[in-house]
CSV table of C-alpha atoms in Angstrom, one decimal:
chain,number,residue,atom,x,y,z
A,1,MET,CA,13.8,203.6,-122.8
A,2,GLY,CA,10.2,202.4,-123.0
A,3,ASP,CA,8.5,199.1,-123.7
A,4,ASN,CA,8.4,199.8,-127.3
A,5,GLY,CA,12.1,199.2,-127.7
A,6,ALA,CA,11.8,195.7,-126.5
A,7,THR,CA,12.4,192.6,-128.6
A,8,ALA,CA,12.7,188.9,-127.8
A,9,LEU,CA,16.4,189.1,-128.0
A,10,ASP,CA,16.7,192.5,-126.2
A,11,PRO,CA,13.9,192.7,-123.6
A,12,ILE,CA,13.5,195.6,-121.3
A,13,VAL,CA,14.3,194.9,-117.7
A,14,ALA,CA,13.9,197.6,-115.1
A,15,GLY,CA,13.2,200.2,-117.6
A,16,VAL,CA,16.4,199.4,-119.4
A,17,ALA,CA,17.3,197.3,-122.5
A,18,LEU,CA,18.9,194.0,-121.6
A,19,SER,CA,21.8,194.7,-123.8
A,20,HIS,CA,22.6,197.9,-121.7
A,21,LEU,CA,22.6,196.0,-118.5
A,22,ALA,CA,24.8,193.3,-120.1
A,23,ALA,CA,27.4,196.0,-121.2
A,24,VAL,CA,30.6,196.6,-119.3
A,25,ASN,CA,30.8,200.2,-120.2
A,26,GLU,CA,27.7,202.3,-119.5
A,27,VAL,CA,28.7,204.7,-122.3
A,28,ALA,CA,31.3,204.6,-125.2
A,29,PRO,CA,34.6,204.3,-123.1
A,30,GLY,CA,37.4,206.8,-123.8
A,31,PRO,CA,40.9,205.3,-124.7
A,32,ARG,CA,42.0,205.9,-121.1
A,33,SER,CA,39.1,204.3,-119.4
A,34,LYS,CA,39.8,201.9,-116.6
A,35,ARG,CA,36.4,200.6,-116.1
A,36,SER,CA,36.8,197.2,-117.8
A,37,ALA,CA,40.2,196.7,-116.2
A,38,ILE,CA,38.8,197.3,-112.8
A,39,LEU,CA,35.9,195.0,-113.3
A,40,ASP,CA,38.3,192.3,-114.7
A,41,THR,CA,40.7,192.8,-111.8
A,42,ALA,CA,37.8,192.7,-109.2
A,43,VAL,CA,36.5,189.4,-110.7
A,44,THR,CA,39.8,187.8,-110.3
A,45,LYS,CA,40.4,188.9,-106.8
A,46,PHE,CA,36.9,188.3,-105.6
A,47,GLY,CA,36.9,185.0,-107.2
A,48,ALA,CA,40.3,183.9,-105.7
A,49,ASP,CA,40.1,185.6,-102.3
A,50,GLY,CA,36.5,186.3,-101.6
A,51,PHE,CA,35.0,189.7,-101.6
A,52,GLU,CA,35.5,190.5,-98.0
A,53,SER,CA,39.1,189.5,-98.2
A,54,THR,CA,39.9,191.7,-101.0
A,55,LYS,CA,41.1,195.2,-100.3
A,56,TRP,CA,39.8,197.9,-102.5
A,57,SER,CA,43.4,199.4,-102.5
A,58,THR,CA,44.7,196.1,-103.9
A,59,ILE,CA,42.4,196.4,-106.9
A,60,ALA,CA,43.8,199.9,-107.6
A,61,ASP,CA,47.4,198.6,-107.2
A,62,GLU,CA,46.8,195.7,-109.8
A,63,VAL,CA,45.2,198.2,-112.2
A,64,GLY,CA,47.9,200.6,-111.9
A,65,ILE,CA,45.8,203.6,-110.6
A,66,GLY,CA,45.6,205.5,-107.4
A,67,GLN,CA,42.8,204.4,-105.0
A,68,THR,CA,41.1,207.8,-105.2
A,69,ALA,CA,40.8,207.1,-109.1
A,70,LEU,CA,38.7,204.1,-108.4
A,71,TYR,CA,35.8,206.4,-107.0
A,72,HIS,CA,35.7,207.9,-110.4
A,73,TYR,CA,34.3,204.5,-111.6
A,74,PHE,CA,32.7,203.0,-108.5
A,75,GLU,CA,31.7,204.6,-105.3
A,76,SER,CA,32.8,201.6,-103.2
A,77,LYS,CA,34.0,198.1,-103.3
A,78,ALA,CA,30.3,197.1,-102.8
A,79,HIS,CA,29.3,199.1,-105.7
A,80,CYS,CA,31.8,197.2,-107.9
A,81,LEU,CA,30.5,193.7,-106.5
A,82,LEU,CA,26.8,194.9,-107.4
A,83,THR,CA,27.9,195.8,-110.9
A,84,ILE,CA,29.8,192.4,-111.4
A,85,ILE,CA,26.5,190.5,-110.1
A,86,ARG,CA,24.3,192.7,-112.4
A,87,LEU,CA,26.5,192.1,-115.4
A,88,GLU,CA,26.6,188.3,-114.8
A,89,LEU,CA,22.9,188.0,-114.4
A,90,ALA,CA,22.2,190.2,-117.5
A,91,GLN,CA,24.7,188.1,-119.6
A,92,SER,CA,23.0,184.9,-118.4
A,93,TYR,CA,19.8,186.2,-119.4
A,94,GLN,CA,21.1,187.1,-122.7
A,95,ARG,CA,22.3,183.6,-123.2
A,96,PHE,CA,18.9,182.3,-122.4
A,97,CYS,CA,17.2,184.6,-124.8
A,98,ARG,CA,19.5,183.7,-127.7
A,99,SER,CA,19.4,179.9,-127.1
A,100,SER,CA,15.5,179.8,-126.4
A,101,GLN,CA,15.0,181.0,-130.2
A,102,ALA,CA,16.4,177.8,-131.4
A,103,GLY,CA,14.3,174.9,-132.3
A,104,SER,CA,10.7,174.4,-133.9
A,105,THR,CA,9.3,172.7,-130.7
A,106,THR,CA,9.5,173.6,-127.1
A,107,GLY,CA,11.5,170.5,-126.6
A,108,GLU,CA,14.2,171.5,-128.8
A,109,GLU,CA,14.1,175.0,-127.3
A,110,ILE,CA,14.6,173.4,-123.8
A,111,GLU,CA,17.6,171.3,-125.1
A,112,ALA,CA,19.3,174.6,-126.4
A,113,VAL,CA,18.7,176.3,-123.1
A,114,LEU,CA,20.0,173.6,-121.1
A,115,GLU,CA,23.2,173.5,-123.3
A,116,SER,CA,23.7,177.2,-123.1
A,117,VAL,CA,24.0,177.1,-119.3
A,118,PHE,CA,27.4,175.5,-119.6
A,119,ASP,CA,28.4,177.1,-122.9
A,120,VAL,CA,30.3,179.9,-120.8
A,121,SER,CA,33.8,181.2,-120.4
A,122,THR,CA,36.0,180.7,-117.4
A,123,LYS,CA,35.4,184.4,-116.5
A,124,ALA,CA,31.7,183.9,-116.6
A,125,ILE,CA,32.0,180.8,-114.3
A,126,ILE,CA,34.0,183.0,-111.9
A,127,GLN,CA,31.4,185.8,-112.1
A,128,THR,CA,28.7,183.3,-111.4
A,129,ARG,CA,30.5,182.0,-108.5
A,130,ILE,CA,30.8,185.5,-107.1
A,131,VAL,CA,27.0,186.0,-107.5
A,132,MET,CA,26.3,182.7,-105.7
A,133,ALA,CA,28.8,183.5,-102.7
A,134,ASN,CA,27.5,187.3,-102.3
A,135,SER,CA,23.8,187.2,-103.2
A,136,ASP,CA,23.1,188.4,-99.5
A,137,VAL,CA,24.2,191.8,-100.8
A,138,LEU,CA,20.8,192.1,-102.6
A,139,ALA,CA,18.6,191.6,-99.4
A,140,ALA,CA,18.7,195.1,-98.0
A,141,PRO,CA,18.3,198.5,-99.5
A,142,ARG,CA,21.5,200.4,-100.1
A,143,ASN,CA,22.1,204.0,-98.8
A,144,SER,CA,24.0,204.8,-102.0
A,145,GLU,CA,21.7,205.7,-105.0
A,146,ARG,CA,24.1,204.0,-107.4
A,147,GLU,CA,24.4,200.9,-105.5
A,148,GLU,CA,20.6,200.9,-104.9
A,149,THR,CA,20.1,201.3,-108.7
A,150,GLU,CA,22.4,198.2,-109.2
A,151,ARG,CA,20.8,196.2,-106.4
A,152,LEU,CA,17.2,196.7,-107.9
A,153,ALA,CA,18.4,195.9,-111.3
A,154,CYS,CA,19.8,192.7,-110.0
A,155,LEU,CA,16.6,191.7,-108.2
A,156,GLU,CA,14.5,192.4,-111.4
A,157,LEU,CA,16.9,190.3,-113.6
A,158,THR,CA,16.6,187.6,-111.1
A,159,ARG,CA,12.8,187.8,-111.3
A,160,GLU,CA,12.9,188.1,-115.3
A,161,ILE,CA,15.3,185.0,-115.6
A,162,GLU,CA,13.0,182.8,-113.4
A,163,ASN,CA,10.0,184.0,-115.3
A,164,ALA,CA,11.5,183.1,-118.7
A,165,TRP,CA,12.3,179.6,-117.4
A,166,VAL,CA,8.7,179.3,-116.1
A,167,GLN,CA,7.1,180.4,-119.4
A,168,LEU,CA,9.3,178.2,-121.5
A,169,PHE,CA,8.2,175.2,-119.3
A,170,ARG,CA,4.5,176.3,-119.4
A,171,ARG,CA,4.6,176.3,-123.0
A,172,HIS,CA,6.1,173.1,-123.1
A,173,TYR,CA,3.6,171.5,-120.9
A,174,GLU,CA,0.9,173.0,-122.9
A,175,GLU,CA,2.3,171.6,-125.9
A,176,THR,CA,2.8,168.1,-124.5
A,177,GLY,CA,-0.3,168.0,-122.3
A,178,SER,CA,1.6,167.4,-119.1
A,179,ASP,CA,0.2,168.7,-115.7
A,180,HIS,CA,3.6,169.5,-114.3
A,181,ASP,CA,3.9,172.8,-112.3
A,182,PRO,CA,6.2,175.0,-114.4
A,183,VAL,CA,7.1,177.2,-111.5
A,184,LEU,CA,8.1,174.4,-109.2
A,185,VAL,CA,10.0,172.9,-112.2
A,186,ALA,CA,11.9,176.1,-113.1
A,187,ARG,CA,12.8,176.7,-109.4
A,188,ALA,CA,14.0,173.3,-109.1
A,189,VAL,CA,16.1,173.3,-112.5
A,190,LEU,CA,17.6,176.7,-111.6
A,191,GLY,CA,18.5,175.5,-108.1
A,192,LEU,CA,20.2,172.4,-109.7
A,193,PHE,CA,22.2,174.4,-112.1
A,194,ASN,CA,23.1,177.3,-109.5
A,195,SER,CA,24.6,174.6,-107.2
A,196,VAL,CA,27.2,173.6,-110.0
A,197,TRP,CA,29.0,177.0,-109.6
A,198,ARG,CA,29.3,176.7,-105.8
A,199,TRP,CA,31.7,173.9,-106.1
A,200,TYR,CA,33.0,173.6,-109.7
A,201,ARG,CA,36.5,174.9,-110.5
A,202,PRO,CA,37.7,175.5,-114.1
A,203,ASP,CA,41.0,173.9,-113.2
A,204,GLY,CA,39.5,170.9,-111.1
A,205,PRO,CA,39.6,167.2,-111.9
A,206,LEU,CA,36.3,167.4,-113.7
A,207,SER,CA,35.8,168.8,-117.3
A,208,LEU,CA,32.9,171.2,-117.9
A,209,LYS,CA,31.8,168.9,-120.7
A,210,ASN,CA,31.3,166.0,-118.2
A,211,VAL,CA,29.7,168.1,-115.7
A,212,SER,CA,27.4,169.5,-118.2
A,213,ALA,CA,26.3,166.1,-119.5
A,214,PHE,CA,25.5,165.0,-116.0
A,215,TYR,CA,23.6,168.0,-114.9
A,216,ARG,CA,21.6,168.4,-118.2
A,217,GLU,CA,20.4,164.9,-117.9
A,218,SER,CA,19.4,165.4,-114.2
A,219,ALA,CA,17.4,168.5,-115.5
A,220,ARG,CA,15.7,166.5,-118.1
A,221,ARG,CA,14.5,164.0,-115.5
A,222,ILE,CA,13.0,167.1,-113.4
A,223,ILE,CA,11.5,168.5,-116.5
A,224,GLU,CA,9.8,165.4,-117.8
């Protein structure tokens, strides 16, 4: 798909529409497709036990298929991990794109975007924890073409997400006459928010509502 297909809500990333990158199924699934079930099970197991400690065969057993059948959908456990990372990054970018359309001023847009960071499901939280815990998988090229395609898409999504925050802050500072550096601010805010998912547990003592309020206020102090 070329750039002519891009819209504010569905930009082109790595030559592909964001909506495609955020979709669990690459094509319309058949009634017997196990792709979604494999991904859901992998998210649960990787989130609970860690990627390295989860056996590929365990995922097959949980889904109720033979291990060989897994390779119809994913070349390896690493391929599955990279797909999960790509899905979470793409869905995160979608949330940013949708929320950044709100408001008549950049200040209102920023408030909507900050709120959207924490307007997530338990599954999305677990997926983000997986991203944070396994980001080193993106560091080196993969030997498999399909794994490398996923890795490159993840890297491009990471760049696009950061750039989207930078551009929002740049417009805000132009609008308000501030001399803050939008790149430094974007990286500081993203680092702040990413740190949440390294320790936060949906079943822990702190509610997401309270965590959201604290971190959004902290982000405002960085931004302003």
